[in-house]
PDB file of C-alpha atoms and ligand atoms in Angstrom:
ATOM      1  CA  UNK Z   1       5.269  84.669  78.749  1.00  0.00           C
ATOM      2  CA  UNK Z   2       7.898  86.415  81.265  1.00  0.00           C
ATOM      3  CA  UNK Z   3       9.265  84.342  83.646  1.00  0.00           C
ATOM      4  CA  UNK Z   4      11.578  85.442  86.682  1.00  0.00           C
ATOM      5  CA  UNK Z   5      14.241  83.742  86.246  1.00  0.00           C
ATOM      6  CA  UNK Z   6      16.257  82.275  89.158  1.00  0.00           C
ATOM      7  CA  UNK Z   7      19.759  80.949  89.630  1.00  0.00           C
ATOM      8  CA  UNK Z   8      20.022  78.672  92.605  1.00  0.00           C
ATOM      9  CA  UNK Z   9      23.338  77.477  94.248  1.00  0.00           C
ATOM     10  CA  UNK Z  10      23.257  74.040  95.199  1.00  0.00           C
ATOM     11  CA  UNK Z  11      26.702  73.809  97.135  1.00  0.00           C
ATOM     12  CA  UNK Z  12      26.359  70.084  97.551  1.00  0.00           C
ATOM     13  CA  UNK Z  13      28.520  69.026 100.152  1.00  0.00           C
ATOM     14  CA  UNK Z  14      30.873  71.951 100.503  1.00  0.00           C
ATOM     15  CA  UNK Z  15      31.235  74.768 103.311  1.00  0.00           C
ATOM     16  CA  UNK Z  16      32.182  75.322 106.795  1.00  0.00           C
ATOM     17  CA  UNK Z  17      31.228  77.839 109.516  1.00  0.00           C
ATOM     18  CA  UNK Z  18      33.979  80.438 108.323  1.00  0.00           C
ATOM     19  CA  UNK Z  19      33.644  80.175 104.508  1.00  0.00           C
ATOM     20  CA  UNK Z  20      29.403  80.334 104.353  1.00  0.00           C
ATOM     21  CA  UNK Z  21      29.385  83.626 106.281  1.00  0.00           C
ATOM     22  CA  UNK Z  22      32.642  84.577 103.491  1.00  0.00           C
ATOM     23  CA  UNK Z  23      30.791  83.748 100.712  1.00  0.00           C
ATOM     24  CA  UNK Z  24      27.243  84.748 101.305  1.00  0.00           C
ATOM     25  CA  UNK Z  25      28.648  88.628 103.089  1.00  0.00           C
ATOM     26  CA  UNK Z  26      30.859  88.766  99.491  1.00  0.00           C
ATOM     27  CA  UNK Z  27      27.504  87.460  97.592  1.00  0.00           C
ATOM     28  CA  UNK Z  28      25.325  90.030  99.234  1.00  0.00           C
ATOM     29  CA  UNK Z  29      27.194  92.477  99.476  1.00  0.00           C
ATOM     30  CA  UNK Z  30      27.824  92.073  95.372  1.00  0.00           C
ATOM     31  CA  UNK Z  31      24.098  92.126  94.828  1.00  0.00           C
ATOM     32  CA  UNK Z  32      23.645  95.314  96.339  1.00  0.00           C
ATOM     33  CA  UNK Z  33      25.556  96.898  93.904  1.00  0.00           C
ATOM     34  CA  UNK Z  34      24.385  94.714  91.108  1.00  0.00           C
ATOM     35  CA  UNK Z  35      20.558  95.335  92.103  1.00  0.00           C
ATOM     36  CA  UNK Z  36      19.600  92.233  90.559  1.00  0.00           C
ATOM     37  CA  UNK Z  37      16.174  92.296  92.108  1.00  0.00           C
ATOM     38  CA  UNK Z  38      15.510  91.398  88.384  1.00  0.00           C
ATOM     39  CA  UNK Z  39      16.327  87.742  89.127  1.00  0.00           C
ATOM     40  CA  UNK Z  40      15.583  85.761  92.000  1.00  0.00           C
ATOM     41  CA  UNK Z  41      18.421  83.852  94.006  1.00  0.00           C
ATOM     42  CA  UNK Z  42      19.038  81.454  96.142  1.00  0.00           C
ATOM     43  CA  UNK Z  43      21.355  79.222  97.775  1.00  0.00           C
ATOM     44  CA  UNK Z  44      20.609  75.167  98.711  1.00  0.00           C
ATOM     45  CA  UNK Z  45      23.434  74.531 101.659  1.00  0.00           C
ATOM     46  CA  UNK Z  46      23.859  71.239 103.429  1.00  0.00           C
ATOM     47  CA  UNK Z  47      21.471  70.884 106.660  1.00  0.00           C
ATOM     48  CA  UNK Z  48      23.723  71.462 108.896  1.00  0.00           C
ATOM     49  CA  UNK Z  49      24.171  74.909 108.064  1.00  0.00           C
ATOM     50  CA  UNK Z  50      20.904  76.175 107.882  1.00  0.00           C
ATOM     51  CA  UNK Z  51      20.449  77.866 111.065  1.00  0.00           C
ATOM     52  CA  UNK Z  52      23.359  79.735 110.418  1.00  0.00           C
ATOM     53  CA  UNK Z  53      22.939  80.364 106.667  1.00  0.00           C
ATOM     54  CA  UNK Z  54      19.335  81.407 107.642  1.00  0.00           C
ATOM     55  CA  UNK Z  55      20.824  84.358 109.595  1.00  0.00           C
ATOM     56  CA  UNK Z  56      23.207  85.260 107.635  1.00  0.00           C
ATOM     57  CA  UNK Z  57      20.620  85.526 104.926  1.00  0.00           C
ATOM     58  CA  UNK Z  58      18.518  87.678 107.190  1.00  0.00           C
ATOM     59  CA  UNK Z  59      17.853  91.511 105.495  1.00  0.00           C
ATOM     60  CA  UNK Z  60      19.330  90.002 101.736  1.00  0.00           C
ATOM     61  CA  UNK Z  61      17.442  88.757  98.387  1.00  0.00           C
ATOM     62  CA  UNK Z  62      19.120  85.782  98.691  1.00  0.00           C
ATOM     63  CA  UNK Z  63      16.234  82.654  99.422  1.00  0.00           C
ATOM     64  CA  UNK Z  64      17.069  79.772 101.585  1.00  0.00           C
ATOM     65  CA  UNK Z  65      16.905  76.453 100.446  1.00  0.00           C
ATOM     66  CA  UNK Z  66      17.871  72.166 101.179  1.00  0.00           C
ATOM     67  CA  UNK Z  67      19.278  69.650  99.276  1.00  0.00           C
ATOM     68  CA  UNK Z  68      16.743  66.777 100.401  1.00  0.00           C
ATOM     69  CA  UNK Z  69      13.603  66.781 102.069  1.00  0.00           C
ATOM     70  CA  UNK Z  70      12.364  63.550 103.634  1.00  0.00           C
ATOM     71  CA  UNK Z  71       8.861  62.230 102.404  1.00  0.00           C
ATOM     72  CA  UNK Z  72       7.982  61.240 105.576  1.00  0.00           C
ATOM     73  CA  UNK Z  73       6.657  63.541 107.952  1.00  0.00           C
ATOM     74  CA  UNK Z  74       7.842  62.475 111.377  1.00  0.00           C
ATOM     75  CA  UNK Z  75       9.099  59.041 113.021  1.00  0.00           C
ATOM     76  CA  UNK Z  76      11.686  56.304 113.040  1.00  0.00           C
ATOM     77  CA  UNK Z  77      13.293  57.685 109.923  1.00  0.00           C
ATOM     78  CA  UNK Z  78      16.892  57.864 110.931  1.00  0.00           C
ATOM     79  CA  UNK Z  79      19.037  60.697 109.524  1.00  0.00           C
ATOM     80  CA  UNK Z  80      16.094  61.767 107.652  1.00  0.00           C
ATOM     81  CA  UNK Z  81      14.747  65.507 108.037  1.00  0.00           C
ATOM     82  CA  UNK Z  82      11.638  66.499 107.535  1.00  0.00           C
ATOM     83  CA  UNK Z  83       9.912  69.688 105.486  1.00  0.00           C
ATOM     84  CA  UNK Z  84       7.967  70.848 108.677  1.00  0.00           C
ATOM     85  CA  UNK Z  85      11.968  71.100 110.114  1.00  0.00           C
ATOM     86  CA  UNK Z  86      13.046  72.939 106.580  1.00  0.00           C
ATOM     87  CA  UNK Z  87      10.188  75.140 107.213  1.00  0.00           C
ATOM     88  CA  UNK Z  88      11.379  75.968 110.482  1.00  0.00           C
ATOM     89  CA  UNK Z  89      14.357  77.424 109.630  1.00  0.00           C
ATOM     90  CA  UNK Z  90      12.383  79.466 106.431  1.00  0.00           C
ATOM     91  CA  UNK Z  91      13.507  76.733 104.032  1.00  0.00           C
ATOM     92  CA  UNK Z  92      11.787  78.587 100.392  1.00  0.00           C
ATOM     93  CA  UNK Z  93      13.213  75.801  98.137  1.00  0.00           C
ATOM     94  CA  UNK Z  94      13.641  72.105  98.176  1.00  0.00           C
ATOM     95  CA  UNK Z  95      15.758  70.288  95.766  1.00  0.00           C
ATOM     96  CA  UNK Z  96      14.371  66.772  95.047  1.00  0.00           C
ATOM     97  CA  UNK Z  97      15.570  63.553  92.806  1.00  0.00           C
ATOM     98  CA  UNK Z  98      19.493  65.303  92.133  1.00  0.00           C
ATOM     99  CA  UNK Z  99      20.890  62.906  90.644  1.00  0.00           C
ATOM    100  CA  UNK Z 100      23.466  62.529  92.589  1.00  0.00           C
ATOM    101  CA  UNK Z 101      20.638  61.520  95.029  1.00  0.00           C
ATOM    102  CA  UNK Z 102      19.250  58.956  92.495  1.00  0.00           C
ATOM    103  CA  UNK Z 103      22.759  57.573  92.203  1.00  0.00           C
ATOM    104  CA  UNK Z 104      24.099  57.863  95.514  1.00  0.00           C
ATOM    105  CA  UNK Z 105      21.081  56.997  97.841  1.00  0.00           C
ATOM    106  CA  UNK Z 106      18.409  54.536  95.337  1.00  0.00           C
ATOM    107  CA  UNK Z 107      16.208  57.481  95.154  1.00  0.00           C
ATOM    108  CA  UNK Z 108      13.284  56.258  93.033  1.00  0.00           C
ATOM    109  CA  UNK Z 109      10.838  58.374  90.510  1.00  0.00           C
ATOM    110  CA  UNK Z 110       8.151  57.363  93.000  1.00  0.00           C
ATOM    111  CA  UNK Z 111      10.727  58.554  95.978  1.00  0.00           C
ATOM    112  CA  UNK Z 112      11.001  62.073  94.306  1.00  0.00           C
ATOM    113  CA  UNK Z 113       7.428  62.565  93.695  1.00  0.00           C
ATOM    114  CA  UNK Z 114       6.702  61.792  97.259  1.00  0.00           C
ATOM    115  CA  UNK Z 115       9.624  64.213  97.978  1.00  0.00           C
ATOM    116  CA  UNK Z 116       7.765  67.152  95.918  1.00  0.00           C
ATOM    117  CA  UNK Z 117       4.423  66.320  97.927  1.00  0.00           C
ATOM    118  CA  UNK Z 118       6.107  66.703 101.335  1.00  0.00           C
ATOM    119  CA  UNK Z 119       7.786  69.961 100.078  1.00  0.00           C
ATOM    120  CA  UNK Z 120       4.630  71.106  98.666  1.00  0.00           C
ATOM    121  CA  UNK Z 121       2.286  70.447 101.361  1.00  0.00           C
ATOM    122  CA  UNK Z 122       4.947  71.977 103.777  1.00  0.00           C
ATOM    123  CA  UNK Z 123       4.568  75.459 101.736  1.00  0.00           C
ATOM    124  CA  UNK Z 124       7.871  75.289  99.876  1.00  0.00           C
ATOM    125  CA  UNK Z 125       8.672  75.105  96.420  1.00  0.00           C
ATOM    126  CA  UNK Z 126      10.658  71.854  95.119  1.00  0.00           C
ATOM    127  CA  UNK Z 127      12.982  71.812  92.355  1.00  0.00           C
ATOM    128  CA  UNK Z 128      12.571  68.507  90.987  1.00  0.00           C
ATOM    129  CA  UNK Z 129      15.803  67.659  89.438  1.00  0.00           C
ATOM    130  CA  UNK Z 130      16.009  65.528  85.713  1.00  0.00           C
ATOM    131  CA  UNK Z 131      18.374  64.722  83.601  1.00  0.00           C
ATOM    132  CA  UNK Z 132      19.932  61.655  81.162  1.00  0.00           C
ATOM    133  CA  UNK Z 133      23.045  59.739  81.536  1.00  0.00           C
ATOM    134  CA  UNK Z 134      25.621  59.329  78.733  1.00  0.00           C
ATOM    135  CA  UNK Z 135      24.725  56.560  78.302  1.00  0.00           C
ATOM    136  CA  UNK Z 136      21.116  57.377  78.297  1.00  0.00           C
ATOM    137  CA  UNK Z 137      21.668  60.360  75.560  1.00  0.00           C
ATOM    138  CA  UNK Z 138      23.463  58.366  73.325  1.00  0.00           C
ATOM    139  CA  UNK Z 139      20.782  55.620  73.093  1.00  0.00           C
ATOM    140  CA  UNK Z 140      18.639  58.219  71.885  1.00  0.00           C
ATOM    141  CA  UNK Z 141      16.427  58.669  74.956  1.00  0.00           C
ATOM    142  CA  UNK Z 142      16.954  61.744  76.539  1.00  0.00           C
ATOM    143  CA  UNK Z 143      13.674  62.779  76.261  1.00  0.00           C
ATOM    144  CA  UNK Z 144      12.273  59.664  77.051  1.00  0.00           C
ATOM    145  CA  UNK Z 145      13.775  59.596  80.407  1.00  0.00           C
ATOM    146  CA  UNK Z 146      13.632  62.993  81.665  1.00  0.00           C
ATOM    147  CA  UNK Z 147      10.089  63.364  80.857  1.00  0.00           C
ATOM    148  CA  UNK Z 148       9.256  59.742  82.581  1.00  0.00           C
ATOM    149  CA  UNK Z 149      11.457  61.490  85.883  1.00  0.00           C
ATOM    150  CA  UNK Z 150       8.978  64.517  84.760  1.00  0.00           C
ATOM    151  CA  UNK Z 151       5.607  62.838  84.750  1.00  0.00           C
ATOM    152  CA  UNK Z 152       6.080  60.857  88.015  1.00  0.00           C
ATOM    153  CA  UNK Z 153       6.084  63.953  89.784  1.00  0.00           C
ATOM    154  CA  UNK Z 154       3.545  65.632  87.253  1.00  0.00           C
ATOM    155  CA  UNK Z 155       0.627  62.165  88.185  1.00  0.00           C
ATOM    156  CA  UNK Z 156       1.212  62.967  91.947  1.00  0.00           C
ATOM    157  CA  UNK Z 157       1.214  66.763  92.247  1.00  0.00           C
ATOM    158  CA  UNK Z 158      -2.793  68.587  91.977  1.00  0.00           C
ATOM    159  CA  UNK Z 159      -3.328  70.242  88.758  1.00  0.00           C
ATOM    160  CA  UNK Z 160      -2.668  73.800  90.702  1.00  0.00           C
ATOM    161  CA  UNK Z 161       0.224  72.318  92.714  1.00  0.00           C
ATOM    162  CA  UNK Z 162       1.795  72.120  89.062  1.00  0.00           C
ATOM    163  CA  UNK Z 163       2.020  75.903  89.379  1.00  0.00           C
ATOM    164  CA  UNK Z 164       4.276  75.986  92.399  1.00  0.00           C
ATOM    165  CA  UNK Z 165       7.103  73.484  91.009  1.00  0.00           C
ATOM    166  CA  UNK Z 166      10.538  74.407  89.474  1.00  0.00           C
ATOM    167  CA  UNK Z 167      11.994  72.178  87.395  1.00  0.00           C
ATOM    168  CA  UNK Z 168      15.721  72.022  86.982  1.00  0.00           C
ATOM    169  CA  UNK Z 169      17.171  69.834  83.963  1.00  0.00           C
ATOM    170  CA  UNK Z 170      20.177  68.585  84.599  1.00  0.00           C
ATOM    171  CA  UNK Z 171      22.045  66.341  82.299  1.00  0.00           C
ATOM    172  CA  UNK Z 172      24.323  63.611  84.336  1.00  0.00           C
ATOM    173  CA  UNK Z 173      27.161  63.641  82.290  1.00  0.00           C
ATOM    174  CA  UNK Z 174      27.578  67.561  82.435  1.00  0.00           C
ATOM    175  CA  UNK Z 175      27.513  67.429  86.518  1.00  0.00           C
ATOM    176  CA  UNK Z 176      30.874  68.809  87.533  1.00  0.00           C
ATOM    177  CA  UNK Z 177      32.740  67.655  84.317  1.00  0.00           C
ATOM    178  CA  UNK Z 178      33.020  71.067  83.127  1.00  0.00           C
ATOM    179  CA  UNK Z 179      30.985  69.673  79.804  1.00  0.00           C
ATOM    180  CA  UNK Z 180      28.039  71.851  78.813  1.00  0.00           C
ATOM    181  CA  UNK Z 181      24.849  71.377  76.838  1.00  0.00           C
ATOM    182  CA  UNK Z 182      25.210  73.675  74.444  1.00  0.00           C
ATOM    183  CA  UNK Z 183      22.499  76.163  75.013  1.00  0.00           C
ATOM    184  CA  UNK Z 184      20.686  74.228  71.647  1.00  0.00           C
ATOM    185  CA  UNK Z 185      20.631  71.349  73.131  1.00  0.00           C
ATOM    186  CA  UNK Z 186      19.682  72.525  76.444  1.00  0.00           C
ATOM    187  CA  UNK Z 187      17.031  74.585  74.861  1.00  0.00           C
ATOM    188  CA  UNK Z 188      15.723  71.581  72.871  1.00  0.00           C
ATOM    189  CA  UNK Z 189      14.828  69.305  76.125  1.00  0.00           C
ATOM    190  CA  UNK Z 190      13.781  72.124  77.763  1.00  0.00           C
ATOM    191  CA  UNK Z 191      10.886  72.648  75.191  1.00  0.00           C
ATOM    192  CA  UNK Z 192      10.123  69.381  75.578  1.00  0.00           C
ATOM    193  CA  UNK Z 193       9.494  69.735  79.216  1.00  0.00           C
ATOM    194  CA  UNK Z 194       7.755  72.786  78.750  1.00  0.00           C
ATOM    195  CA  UNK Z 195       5.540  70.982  76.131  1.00  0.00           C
ATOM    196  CA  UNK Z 196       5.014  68.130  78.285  1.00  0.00           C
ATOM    197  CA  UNK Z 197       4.193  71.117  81.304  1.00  0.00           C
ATOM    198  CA  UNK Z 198       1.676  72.790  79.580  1.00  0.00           C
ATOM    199  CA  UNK Z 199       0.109  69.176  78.234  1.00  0.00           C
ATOM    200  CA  UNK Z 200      -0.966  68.636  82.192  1.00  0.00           C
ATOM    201  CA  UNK Z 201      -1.581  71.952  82.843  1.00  0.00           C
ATOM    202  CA  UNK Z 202      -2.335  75.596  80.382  1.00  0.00           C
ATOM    203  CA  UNK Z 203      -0.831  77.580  82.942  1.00  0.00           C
ATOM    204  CA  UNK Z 204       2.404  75.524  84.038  1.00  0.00           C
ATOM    205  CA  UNK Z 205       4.039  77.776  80.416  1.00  0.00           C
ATOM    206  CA  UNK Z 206       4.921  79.717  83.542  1.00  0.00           C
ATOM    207  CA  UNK Z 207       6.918  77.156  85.996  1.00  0.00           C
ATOM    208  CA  UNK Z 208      10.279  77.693  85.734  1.00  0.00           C
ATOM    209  CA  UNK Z 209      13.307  75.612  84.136  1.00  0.00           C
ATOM    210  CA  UNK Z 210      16.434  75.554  85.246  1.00  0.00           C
ATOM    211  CA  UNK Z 211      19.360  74.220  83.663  1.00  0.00           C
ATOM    212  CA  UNK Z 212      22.365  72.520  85.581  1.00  0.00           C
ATOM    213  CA  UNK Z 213      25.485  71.281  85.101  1.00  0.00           C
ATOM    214  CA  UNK Z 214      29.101  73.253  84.746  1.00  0.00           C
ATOM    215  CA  UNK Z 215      26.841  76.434  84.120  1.00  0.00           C
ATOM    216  CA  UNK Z 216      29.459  78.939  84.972  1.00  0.00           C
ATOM    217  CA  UNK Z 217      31.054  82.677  84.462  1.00  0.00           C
ATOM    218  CA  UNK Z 218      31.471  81.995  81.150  1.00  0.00           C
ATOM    219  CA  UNK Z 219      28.824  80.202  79.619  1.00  0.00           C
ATOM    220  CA  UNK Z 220      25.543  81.060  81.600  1.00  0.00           C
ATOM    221  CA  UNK Z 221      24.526  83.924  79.449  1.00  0.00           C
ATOM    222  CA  UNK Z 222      24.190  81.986  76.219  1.00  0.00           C
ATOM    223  CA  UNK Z 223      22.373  79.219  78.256  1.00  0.00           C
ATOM    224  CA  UNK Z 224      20.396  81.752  80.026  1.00  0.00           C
ATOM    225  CA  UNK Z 225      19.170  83.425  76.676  1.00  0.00           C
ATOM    226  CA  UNK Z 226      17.462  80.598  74.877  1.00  0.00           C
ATOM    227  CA  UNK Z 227      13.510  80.897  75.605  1.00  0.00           C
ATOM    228  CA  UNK Z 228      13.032  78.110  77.831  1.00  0.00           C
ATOM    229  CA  UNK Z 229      15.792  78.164  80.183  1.00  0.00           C
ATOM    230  CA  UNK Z 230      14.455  80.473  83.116  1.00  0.00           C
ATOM    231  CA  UNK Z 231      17.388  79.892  85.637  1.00  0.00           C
ATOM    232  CA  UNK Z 232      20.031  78.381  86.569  1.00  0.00           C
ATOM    233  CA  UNK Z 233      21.083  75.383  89.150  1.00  0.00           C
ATOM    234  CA  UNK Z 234      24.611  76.102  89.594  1.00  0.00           C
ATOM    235  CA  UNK Z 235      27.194  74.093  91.251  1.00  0.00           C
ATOM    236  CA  UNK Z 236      31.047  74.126  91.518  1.00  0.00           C
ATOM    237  CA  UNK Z 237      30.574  77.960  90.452  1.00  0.00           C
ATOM    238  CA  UNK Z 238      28.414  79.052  93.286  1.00  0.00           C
ATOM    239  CA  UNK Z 239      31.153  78.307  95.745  1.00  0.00           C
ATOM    240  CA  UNK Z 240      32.845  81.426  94.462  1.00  0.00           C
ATOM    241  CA  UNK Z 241      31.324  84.926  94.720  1.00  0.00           C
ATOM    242  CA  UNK Z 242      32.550  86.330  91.668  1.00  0.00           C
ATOM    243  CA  UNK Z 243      31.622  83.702  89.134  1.00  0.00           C
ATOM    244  CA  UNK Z 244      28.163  83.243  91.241  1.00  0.00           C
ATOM    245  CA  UNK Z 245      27.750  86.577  90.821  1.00  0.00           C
ATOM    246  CA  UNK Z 246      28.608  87.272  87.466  1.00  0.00           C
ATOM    247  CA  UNK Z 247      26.000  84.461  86.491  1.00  0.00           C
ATOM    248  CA  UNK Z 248      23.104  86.041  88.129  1.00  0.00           C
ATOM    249  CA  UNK Z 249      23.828  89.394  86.372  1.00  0.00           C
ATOM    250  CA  UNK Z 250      23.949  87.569  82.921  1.00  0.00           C
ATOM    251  CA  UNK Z 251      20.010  85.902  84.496  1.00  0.00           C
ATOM    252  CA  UNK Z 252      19.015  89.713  85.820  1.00  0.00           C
ATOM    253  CA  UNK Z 253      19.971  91.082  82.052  1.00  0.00           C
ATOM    254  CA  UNK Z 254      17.961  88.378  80.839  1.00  0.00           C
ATOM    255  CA  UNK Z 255      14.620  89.254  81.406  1.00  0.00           C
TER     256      UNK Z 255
HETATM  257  P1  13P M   1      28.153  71.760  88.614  1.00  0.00           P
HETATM  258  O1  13P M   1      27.688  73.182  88.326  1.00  0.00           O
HETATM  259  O2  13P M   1      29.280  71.695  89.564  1.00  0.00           O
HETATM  260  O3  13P M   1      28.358  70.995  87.356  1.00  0.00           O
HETATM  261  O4  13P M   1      26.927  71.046  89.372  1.00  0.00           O
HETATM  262  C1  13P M   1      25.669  71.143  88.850  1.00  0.00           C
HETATM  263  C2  13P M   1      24.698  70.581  89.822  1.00  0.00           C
HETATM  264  O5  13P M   1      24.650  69.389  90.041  1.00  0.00           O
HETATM  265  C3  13P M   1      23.812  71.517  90.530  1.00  0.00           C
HETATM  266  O6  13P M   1      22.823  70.842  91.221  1.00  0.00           O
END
């Protein structure tokens, strides 16, 4: 099965008025000549930027897309934003459950799923985020936990709402240390997943999964080539054109 792939930029907490217009007019400006319409892109920016990021994006491939998305729809929910408000400012893609979420703000596996239902029922697409600690991998139960952060999302979600997730797998301890999976390894919990995908639902071979975690310049197209890594969810290395770039040529070559 073909699947588009699609590198994302999350840029976390990064940015200011000045250097988002820099970096997305250098970004679009290199996709023109790259014509990557071969691979789909995107770029998660904090929520304070999106009007702006929205209008820069305005006439470009590039998708919008937000960190967070409350589960609540409206009310007393301080600080909280909701996916109607995402949707208001053409919000495509949602991340949910980063784990920098899970560690920095209690985020539950019940939290996230809720997370995915608000972003679903709003019309977006979440990215449910996954991945082991260290600590986690070297007990052995890598595949134990992701797929456990993996089916609370998979029990809440309608059998054809399966169709509309993306699932990026993210392993903790490669989050902005500059340490890789190696694409096997990647590859190998990615097949669980996709195992695990198609076990709820035939057609979910075709939902998308992304890896994270110091995919840059140099690595992405041996990550991006194994058979079950459809995209990427790219930090540090979306903040600068060139290597953001140069990673969604190695997805658009990929195909
Ligand atoms: P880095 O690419 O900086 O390791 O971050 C990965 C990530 O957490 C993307 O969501």
């Amino acid at each position: 099965m073909t699947r588009k792939k699609l590198i994302a930029g999350n840029w976390k907490m990064n940015g200011s008025l000045a250097a988002n217009a820099a970096l997305l007019q250098a970004v679009a400006d290199g996709l023109q000549q790259q014509q990557a319409a071969a691979c789909d892109v995107a770029v998660a920016v904090p929520a304070a930027y999106l009007a702006q990021v929205q209008q820069l994006l305005a006439g470009t491939a590039i998708a919008l897309g937000a960190q967070d998305v409350s589960e609540h729809s409206s009310g007393a929910f301080t600080g909280e934003i909701s996916a109607a408000m995402l949707q208001e400012f053409g919000v495509c893609y949602a991340l949910v459950g980063h784990s920098e979420r899970r560690q920095y703000h209690g985020e539950t596996d019940a939290v996230v799923a809720a997370k995915a239902q608000a972003a679903l029922a709003a019309g977006m697409t979440p990215v449910v985020c996954i991945g082991e600690t260290l600590a986690e991998r070297e007990a052995g139960q890598t595949e134990a936990v992701v797929q456990r952060q993996l089916g609370a999302v998979l029990d809440t979600v309608g059998k054809d709402d399966v169709l509309r997730l993306v699932v990026a797998y993210e392993p903790v301890w490669a989050i902005g240390t500059g340490k890789t999976a190696t694409p096997e390894q990647a590859q190998a919990v990615h097949a669980a997943l996709r195992a695990q995908l198609v076990a709820a639902h035939p057609e979910a071979a075709g939902v998308r999964l992304l890896y994270g975690g110091s995919m840059n310049a140099a690595n992405a197209a041996s990550l991006l080539a194994q058979p079950d890594i459809d995209g990427g969810l790219i930090g540090g290395a979306a903040l600068k054109a060139a290597d953001f770039l140069q990673i969604i040529a190695a997805a658009a070559g990929d195909l």
